[in-house]
Short mmCIF file of C-alpha atoms and ligand atoms in Angstrom, two decimals:
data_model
loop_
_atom_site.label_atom_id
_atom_site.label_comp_id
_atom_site.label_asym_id
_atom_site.label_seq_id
_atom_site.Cartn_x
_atom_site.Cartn_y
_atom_site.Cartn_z
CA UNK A 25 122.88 71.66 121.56
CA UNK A 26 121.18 71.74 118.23
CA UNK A 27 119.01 73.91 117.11
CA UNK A 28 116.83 74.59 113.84
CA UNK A 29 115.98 77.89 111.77
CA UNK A 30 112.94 78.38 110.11
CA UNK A 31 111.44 81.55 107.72
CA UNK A 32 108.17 81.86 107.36
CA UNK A 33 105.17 84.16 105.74
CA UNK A 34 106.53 86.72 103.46
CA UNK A 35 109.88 87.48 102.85
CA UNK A 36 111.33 90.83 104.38
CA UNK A 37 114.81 92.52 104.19
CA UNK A 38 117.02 91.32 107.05
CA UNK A 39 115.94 88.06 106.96
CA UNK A 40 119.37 86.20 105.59
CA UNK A 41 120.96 88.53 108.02
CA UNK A 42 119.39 87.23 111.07
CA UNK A 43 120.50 83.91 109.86
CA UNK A 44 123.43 84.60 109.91
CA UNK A 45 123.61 86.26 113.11
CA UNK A 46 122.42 83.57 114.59
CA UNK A 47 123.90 80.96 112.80
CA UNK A 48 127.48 82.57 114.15
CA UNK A 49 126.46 83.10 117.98
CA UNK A 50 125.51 79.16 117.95
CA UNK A 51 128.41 78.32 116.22
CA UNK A 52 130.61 80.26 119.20
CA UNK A 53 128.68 77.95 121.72
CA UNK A 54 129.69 74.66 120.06
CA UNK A 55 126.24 74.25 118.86
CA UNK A 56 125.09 72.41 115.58
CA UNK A 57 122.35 74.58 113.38
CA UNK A 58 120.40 72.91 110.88
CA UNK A 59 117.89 75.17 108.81
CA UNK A 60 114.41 74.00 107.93
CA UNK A 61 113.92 74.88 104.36
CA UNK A 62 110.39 76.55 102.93
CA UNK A 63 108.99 77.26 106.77
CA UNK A 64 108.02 74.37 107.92
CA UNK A 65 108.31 72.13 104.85
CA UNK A 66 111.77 70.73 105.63
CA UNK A 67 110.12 69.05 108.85
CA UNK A 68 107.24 67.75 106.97
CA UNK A 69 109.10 65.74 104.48
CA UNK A 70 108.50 68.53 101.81
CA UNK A 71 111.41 70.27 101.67
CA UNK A 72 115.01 70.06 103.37
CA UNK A 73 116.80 70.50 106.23
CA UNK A 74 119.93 71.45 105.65
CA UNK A 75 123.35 71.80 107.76
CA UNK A 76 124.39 75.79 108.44
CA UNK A 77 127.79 76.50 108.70
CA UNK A 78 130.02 79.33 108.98
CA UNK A 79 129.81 78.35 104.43
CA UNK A 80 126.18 78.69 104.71
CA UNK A 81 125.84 82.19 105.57
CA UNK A 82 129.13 83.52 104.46
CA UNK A 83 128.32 86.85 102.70
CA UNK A 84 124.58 86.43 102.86
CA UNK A 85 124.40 89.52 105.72
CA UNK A 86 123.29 92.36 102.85
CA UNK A 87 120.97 90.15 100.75
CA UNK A 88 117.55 89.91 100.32
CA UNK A 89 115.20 87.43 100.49
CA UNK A 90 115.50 84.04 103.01
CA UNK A 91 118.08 81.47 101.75
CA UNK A 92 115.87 79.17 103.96
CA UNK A 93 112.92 80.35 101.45
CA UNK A 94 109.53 80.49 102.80
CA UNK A 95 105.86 80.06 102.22
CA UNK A 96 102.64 82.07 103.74
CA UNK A 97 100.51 78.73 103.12
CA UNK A 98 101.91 76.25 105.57
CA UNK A 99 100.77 76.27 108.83
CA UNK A 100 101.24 72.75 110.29
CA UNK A 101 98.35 72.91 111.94
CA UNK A 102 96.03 73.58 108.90
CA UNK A 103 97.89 72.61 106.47
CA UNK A 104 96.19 72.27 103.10
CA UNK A 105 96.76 69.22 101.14
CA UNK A 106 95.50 68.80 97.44
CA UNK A 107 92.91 66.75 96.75
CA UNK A 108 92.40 64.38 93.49
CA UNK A 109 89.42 66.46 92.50
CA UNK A 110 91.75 69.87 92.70
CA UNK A 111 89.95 70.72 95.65
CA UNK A 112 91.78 71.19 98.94
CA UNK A 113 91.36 70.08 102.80
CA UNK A 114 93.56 71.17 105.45
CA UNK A 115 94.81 68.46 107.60
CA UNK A 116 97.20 68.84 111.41
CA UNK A 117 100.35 67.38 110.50
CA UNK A 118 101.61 68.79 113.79
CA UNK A 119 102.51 65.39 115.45
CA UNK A 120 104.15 64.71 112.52
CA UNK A 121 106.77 67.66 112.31
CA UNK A 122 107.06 67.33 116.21
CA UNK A 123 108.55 63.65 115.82
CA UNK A 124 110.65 64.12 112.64
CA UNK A 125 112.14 67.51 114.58
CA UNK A 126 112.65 64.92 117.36
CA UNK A 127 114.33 62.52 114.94
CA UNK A 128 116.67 65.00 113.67
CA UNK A 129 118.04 65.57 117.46
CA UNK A 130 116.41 69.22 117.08
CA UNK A 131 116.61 70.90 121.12
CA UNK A 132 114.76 74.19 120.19
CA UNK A 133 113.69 75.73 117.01
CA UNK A 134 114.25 80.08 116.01
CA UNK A 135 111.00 80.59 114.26
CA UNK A 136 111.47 84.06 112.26
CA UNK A 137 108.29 85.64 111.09
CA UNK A 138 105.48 87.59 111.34
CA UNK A 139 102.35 87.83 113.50
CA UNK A 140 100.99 84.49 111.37
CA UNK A 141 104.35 82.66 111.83
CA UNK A 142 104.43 84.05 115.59
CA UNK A 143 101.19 82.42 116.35
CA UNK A 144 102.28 78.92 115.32
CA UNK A 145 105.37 79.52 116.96
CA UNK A 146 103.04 79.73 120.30
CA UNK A 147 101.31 76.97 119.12
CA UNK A 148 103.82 74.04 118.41
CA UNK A 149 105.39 75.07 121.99
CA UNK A 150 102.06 73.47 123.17
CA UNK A 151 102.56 70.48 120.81
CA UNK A 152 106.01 70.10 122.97
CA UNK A 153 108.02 72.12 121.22
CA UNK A 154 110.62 74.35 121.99
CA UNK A 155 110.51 77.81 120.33
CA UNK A 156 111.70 81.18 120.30
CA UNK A 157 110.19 84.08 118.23
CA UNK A 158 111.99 86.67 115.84
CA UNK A 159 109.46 88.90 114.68
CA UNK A 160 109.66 89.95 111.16
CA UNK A 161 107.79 92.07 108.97
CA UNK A 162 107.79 95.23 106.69
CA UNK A 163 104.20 96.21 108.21
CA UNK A 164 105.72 96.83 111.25
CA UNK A 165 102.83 95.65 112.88
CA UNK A 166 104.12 93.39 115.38
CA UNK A 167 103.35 95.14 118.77
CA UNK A 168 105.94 94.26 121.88
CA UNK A 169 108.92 95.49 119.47
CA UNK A 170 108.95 99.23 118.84
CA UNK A 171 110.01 98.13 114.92
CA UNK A 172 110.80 95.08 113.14
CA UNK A 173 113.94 94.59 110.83
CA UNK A 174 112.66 95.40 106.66
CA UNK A 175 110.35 98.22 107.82
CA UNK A 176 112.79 100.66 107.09
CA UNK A 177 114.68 99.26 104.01
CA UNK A 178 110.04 99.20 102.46
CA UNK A 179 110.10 102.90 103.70
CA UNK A 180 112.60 103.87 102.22
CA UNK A 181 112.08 101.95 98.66
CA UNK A 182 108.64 103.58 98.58
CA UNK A 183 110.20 106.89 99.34
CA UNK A 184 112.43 106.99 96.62
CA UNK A 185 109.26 105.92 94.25
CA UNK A 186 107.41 108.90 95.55
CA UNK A 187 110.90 111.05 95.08
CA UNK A 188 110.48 110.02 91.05
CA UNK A 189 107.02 110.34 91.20
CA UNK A 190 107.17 113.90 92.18
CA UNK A 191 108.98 115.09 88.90
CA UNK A 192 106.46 113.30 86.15
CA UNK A 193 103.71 113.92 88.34
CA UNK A 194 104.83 118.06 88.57
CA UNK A 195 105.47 118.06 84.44
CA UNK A 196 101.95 116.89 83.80
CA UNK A 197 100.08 118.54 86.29
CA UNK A 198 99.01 115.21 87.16
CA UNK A 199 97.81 113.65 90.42
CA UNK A 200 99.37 110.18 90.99
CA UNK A 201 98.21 108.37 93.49
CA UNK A 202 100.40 105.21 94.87
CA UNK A 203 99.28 102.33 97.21
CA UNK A 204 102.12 100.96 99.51
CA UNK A 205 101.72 97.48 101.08
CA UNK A 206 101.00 97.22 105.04
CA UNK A 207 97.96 94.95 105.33
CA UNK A 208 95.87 97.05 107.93
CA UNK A 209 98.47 98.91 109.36
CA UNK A 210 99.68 101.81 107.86
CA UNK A 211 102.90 102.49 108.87
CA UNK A 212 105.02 102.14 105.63
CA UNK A 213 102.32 104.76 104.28
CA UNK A 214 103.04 107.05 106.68
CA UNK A 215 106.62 106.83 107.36
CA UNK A 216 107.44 107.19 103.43
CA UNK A 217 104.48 109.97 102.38
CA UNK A 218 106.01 112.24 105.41
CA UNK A 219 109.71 111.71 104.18
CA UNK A 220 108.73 111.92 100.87
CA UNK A 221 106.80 114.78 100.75
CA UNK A 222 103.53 113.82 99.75
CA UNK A 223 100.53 115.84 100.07
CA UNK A 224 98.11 113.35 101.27
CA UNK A 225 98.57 110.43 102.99
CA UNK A 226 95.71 107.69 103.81
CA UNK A 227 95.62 105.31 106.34
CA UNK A 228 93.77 102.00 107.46
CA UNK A 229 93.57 104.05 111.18
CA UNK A 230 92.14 107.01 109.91
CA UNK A 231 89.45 106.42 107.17
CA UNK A 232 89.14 109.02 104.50
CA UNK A 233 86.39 110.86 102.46
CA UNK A 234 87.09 111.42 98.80
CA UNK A 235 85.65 115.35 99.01
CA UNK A 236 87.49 115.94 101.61
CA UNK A 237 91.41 114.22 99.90
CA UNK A 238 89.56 116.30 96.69
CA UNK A 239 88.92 119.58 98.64
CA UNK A 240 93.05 119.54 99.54
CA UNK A 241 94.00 118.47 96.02
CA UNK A 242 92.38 121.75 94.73
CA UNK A 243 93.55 124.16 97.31
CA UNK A 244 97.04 122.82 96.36
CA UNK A 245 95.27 123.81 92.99
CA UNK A 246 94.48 127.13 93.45
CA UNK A 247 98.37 128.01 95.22
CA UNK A 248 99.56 127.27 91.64
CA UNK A 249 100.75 123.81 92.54
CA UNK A 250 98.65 121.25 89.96
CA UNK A 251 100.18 118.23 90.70
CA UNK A 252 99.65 115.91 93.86
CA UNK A 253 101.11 112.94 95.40
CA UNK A 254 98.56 110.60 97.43
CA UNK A 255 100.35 107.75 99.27
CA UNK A 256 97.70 105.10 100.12
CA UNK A 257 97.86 102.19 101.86
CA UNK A 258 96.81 99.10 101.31
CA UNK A 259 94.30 98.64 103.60
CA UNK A 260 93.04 102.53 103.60
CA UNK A 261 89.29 102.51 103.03
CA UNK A 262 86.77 105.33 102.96
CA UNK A 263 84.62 106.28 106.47
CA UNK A 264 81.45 104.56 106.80
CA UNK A 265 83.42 101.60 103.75
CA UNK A 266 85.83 99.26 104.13
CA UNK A 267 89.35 97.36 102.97
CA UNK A 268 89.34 97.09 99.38
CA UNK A 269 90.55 92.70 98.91
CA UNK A 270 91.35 90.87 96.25
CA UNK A 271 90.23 87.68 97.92
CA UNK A 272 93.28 84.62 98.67
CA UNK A 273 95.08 83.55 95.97
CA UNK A 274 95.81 80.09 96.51
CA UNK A 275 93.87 77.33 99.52
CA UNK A 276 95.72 77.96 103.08
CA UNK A 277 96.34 81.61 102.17
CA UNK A 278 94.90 84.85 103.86
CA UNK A 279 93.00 87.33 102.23
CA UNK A 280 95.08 89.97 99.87
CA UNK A 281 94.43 93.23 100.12
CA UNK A 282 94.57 96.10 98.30
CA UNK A 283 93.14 97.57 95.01
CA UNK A 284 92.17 100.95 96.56
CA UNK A 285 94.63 103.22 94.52
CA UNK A 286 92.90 102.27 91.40
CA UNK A 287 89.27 103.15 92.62
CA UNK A 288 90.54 106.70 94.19
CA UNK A 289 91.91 107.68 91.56
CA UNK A 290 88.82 107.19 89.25
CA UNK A 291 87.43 109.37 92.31
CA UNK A 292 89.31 112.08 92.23
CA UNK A 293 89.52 112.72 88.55
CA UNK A 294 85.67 112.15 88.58
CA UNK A 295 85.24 114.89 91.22
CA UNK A 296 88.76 117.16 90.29
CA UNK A 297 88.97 116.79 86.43
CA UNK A 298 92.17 116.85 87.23
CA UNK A 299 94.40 114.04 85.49
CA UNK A 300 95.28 110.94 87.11
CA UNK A 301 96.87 107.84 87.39
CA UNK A 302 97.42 105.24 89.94
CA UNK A 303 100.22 102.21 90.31
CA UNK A 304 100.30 99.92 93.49
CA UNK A 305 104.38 99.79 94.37
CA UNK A 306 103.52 96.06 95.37
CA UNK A 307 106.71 93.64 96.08
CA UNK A 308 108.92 95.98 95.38
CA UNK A 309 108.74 96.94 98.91
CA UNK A 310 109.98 93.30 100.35
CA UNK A 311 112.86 92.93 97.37
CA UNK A 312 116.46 93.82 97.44
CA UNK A 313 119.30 94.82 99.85
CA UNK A 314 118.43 95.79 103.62
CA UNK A 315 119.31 99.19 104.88
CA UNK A 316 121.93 99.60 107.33
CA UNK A 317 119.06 100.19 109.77
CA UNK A 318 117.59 96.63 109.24
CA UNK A 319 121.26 94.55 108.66
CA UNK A 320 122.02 96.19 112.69
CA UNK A 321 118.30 95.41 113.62
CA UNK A 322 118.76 91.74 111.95
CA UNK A 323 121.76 91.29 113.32
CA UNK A 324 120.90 91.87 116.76
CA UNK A 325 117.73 90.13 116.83
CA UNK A 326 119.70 86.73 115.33
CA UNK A 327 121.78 86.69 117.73
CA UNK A 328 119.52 87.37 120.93
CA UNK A 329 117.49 84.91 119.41
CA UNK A 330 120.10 82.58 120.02
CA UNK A 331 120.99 84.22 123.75
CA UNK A 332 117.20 83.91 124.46
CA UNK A 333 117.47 79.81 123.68
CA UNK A 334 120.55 79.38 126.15
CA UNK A 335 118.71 81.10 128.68
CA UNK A 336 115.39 78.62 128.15
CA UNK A 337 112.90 81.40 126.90
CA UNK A 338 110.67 79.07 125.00
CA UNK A 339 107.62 80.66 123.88
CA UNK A 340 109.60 84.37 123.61
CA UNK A 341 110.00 86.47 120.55
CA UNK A 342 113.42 88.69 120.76
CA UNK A 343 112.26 92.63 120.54
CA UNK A 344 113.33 96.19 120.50
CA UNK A 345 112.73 98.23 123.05
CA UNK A 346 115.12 100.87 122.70
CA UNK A 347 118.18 100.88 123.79
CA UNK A 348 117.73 97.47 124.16
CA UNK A 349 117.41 94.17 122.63
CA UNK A 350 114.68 91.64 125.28
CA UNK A 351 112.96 88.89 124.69
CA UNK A 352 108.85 89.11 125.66
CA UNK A 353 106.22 85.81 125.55
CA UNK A 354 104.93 85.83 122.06
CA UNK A 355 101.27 84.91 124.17
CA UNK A 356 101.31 88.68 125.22
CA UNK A 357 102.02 90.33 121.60
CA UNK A 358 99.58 87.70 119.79
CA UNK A 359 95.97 89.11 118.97
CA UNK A 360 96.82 92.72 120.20
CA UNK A 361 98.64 94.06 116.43
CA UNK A 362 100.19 97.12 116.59
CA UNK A 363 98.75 100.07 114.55
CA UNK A 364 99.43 103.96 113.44
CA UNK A 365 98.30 105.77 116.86
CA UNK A 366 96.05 108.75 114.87
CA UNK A 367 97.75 111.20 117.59
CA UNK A 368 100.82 110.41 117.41
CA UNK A 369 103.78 112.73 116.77
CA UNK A 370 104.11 111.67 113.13
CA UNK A 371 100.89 112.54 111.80
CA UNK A 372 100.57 115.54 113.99
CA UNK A 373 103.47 117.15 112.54
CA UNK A 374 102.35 115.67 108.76
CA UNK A 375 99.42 117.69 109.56
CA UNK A 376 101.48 121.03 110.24
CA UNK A 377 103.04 120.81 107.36
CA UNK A 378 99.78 120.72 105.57
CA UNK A 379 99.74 117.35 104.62
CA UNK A 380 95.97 115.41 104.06
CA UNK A 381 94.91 112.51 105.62
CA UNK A 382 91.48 112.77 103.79
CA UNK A 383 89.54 113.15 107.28
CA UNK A 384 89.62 116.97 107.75
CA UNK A 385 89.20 120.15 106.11
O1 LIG B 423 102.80 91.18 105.41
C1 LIG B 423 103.69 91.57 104.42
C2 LIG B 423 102.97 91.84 103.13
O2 LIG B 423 103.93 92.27 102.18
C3 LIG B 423 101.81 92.81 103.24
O3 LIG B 423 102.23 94.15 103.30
C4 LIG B 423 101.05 92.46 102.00
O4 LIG B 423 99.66 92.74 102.14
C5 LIG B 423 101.23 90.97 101.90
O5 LIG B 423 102.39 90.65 102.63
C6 LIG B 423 101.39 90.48 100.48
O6 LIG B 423 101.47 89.11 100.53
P1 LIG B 423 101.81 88.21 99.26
O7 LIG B 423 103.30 88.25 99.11
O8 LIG B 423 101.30 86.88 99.64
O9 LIG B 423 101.13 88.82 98.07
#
């Protein structure tokens, strides 16, 4: 048996340790692994594909980042190619990586990603193909798992950036107000404004008004506490608006969001006249060492990855659904993201405890 590894879209904490989880399981079946460098670039005659050993991944378990790298702009199926003008067109160059992955002896392929790098997953099973799925992302919006692996090591990096916001915020009497990535889900928002203590928190699944995130800044106020923390995400926008973008950066690339800690903070010092300041935590979140929580998550997924290939379950991701590790067909998770339920027992309680989510009050 050989198989092949590929990372693709953006990078998340865990990754090098699902690698090497499944790397070793393979290994203990007598299998060969090969790993397809850059997504699918290696296959395309871009990039390599390179031999992983037991040398490979030796040590690799607590790093960040993908030693496979990876790319968010190289779909197979659309994949763009420069022109001599500068433009760009986007050409299939499926048949292409299906023969050279057939040259290279490859049986089945672990695609690692997110809900972008899921759906080509589905997609080159239909071009023959034969995949399995390890979801990965720090949005945690991949629905079918209940969390995916560099979630919790973005939580809790943007909950120790609220922990040091609190004491420069508190000496000025300043409100700072901090977007956190998440695309439109705003889990990572959430998650770290509730453990961090922050006063509001707003969300892509509960859109805000700015009198009403104002009217809780100066109650807070008028109890002698001048300062305020606002975790935003991302993709928060006001009722009635919409997600704040900063259009693609480069051809083949989806939309970026995000820009929307800037503009409420103009808001609120507008309507307050209280002083503030914004900063976006940005890639912070996907950079450095995974938490414990993510290496065990990582680790388990690698190697049911590798499980769910002996057992034939081509077009499955591997997923968590607690206590256990399963495998589900990516078909049934694709289209249907997973978002912050507004009733659930997180923001309920955030509510108790007096924290804003800009809708009521
Ligand atoms: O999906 C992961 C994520 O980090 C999002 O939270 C964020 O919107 C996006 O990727 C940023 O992408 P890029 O690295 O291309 O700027």
């Amino acid at each position: 048996m050989r198989i092949a590894i590929s990372t693709g879209g953006g990078d998340a904490p865990g990754l090098n340790a699902v690698i090497r989880a499944a790397v070793l399981s393979a290994i203990d079946r007598g299998w060969h692994v090969l790993g397809i460098k850059r997504g699918y670039a290696g296959l395309l005659g871009e990039e390599d594909v390179v031999p992983l050993t037991r040398d490979s991944v030796r040590g690799i378990g607590h790093l960040g980042g993908t030693i496979l790298h990876t790319t968010n702009r190289g779909n197979p199926f659309s994949y763009p190619v420069l022109q001599p003008d500068g433009s760009y067109i986007e050409i299939n160059r499926s048949a292409e990586l299906v023969e050279n992955a057939r040259n290279l002896g490859i049986d089945a392929i672990i695609a690692i990603g997110g809900d972008g790098s899921l759906a080509i997953a589905q997609q080159m099973g239909t071009v023959g193909l034969r995949m399995v799925g390890v979801p990965k992302t720090i949005d945690n919006d991949v629905s079918g798992t209940i969390t995916t692996f560099g979630f919790d090591t973005a939580v809790n990096t943007a909950m120790e950036a609220i922990d040091k916001l609190h004491t420069t915020a508190e000496s000025h009497d300043r409100v700072i107000v901090m977007e956190v990535m998440g695309r439109n889900a705003g889990f990572i928002a959430l998650h770290s404004g509730v453990s961090g203590a922050a006063h509001a928190i707003l969300i892509p699944e509960i859109p805000y008004d700015v009198d009403v995130v104002c009217r809780s800044i100066m109650a807070r106020d008028a109890r002698g506490r001048h300062f305020a923390i606002v975790v935003v995400a991302e993709g928060a926008f006001e009722r009635g608006g919409s997600e704040s973008t900063l259009g693609a950066s480069l051809p083949g690339q989806a939309k970026r969001v995000g820009g929307v800690a800037e503009r409420l903070a103009q808001q609120i010092q507008e309507r307050t006249g209280k002083e503030c300041r914004s900063l976006v935590l940005g890639h912070l979140q996907r950079g450095g060492m995974p938490t414990g929580y993510d290496r065990m998550l990582a680790t388990r997924f690698g190697a049911a990855a590798v499980q769910a290939v002996e057992d034939g379950k081509w077009g499955h991701m591997v997923a968590l659904q607690s206590p256990d590790i399963v495998t589900v067909p990516i078909a049934q998770v694709l289209g249907h993201p997973k978002r912050v339920d507004p009733n659930h027992d997180i923001v309920r309680t955030a509510r108790r405890l007096g924290i804003s989510f800009g809708d009521q009050g």
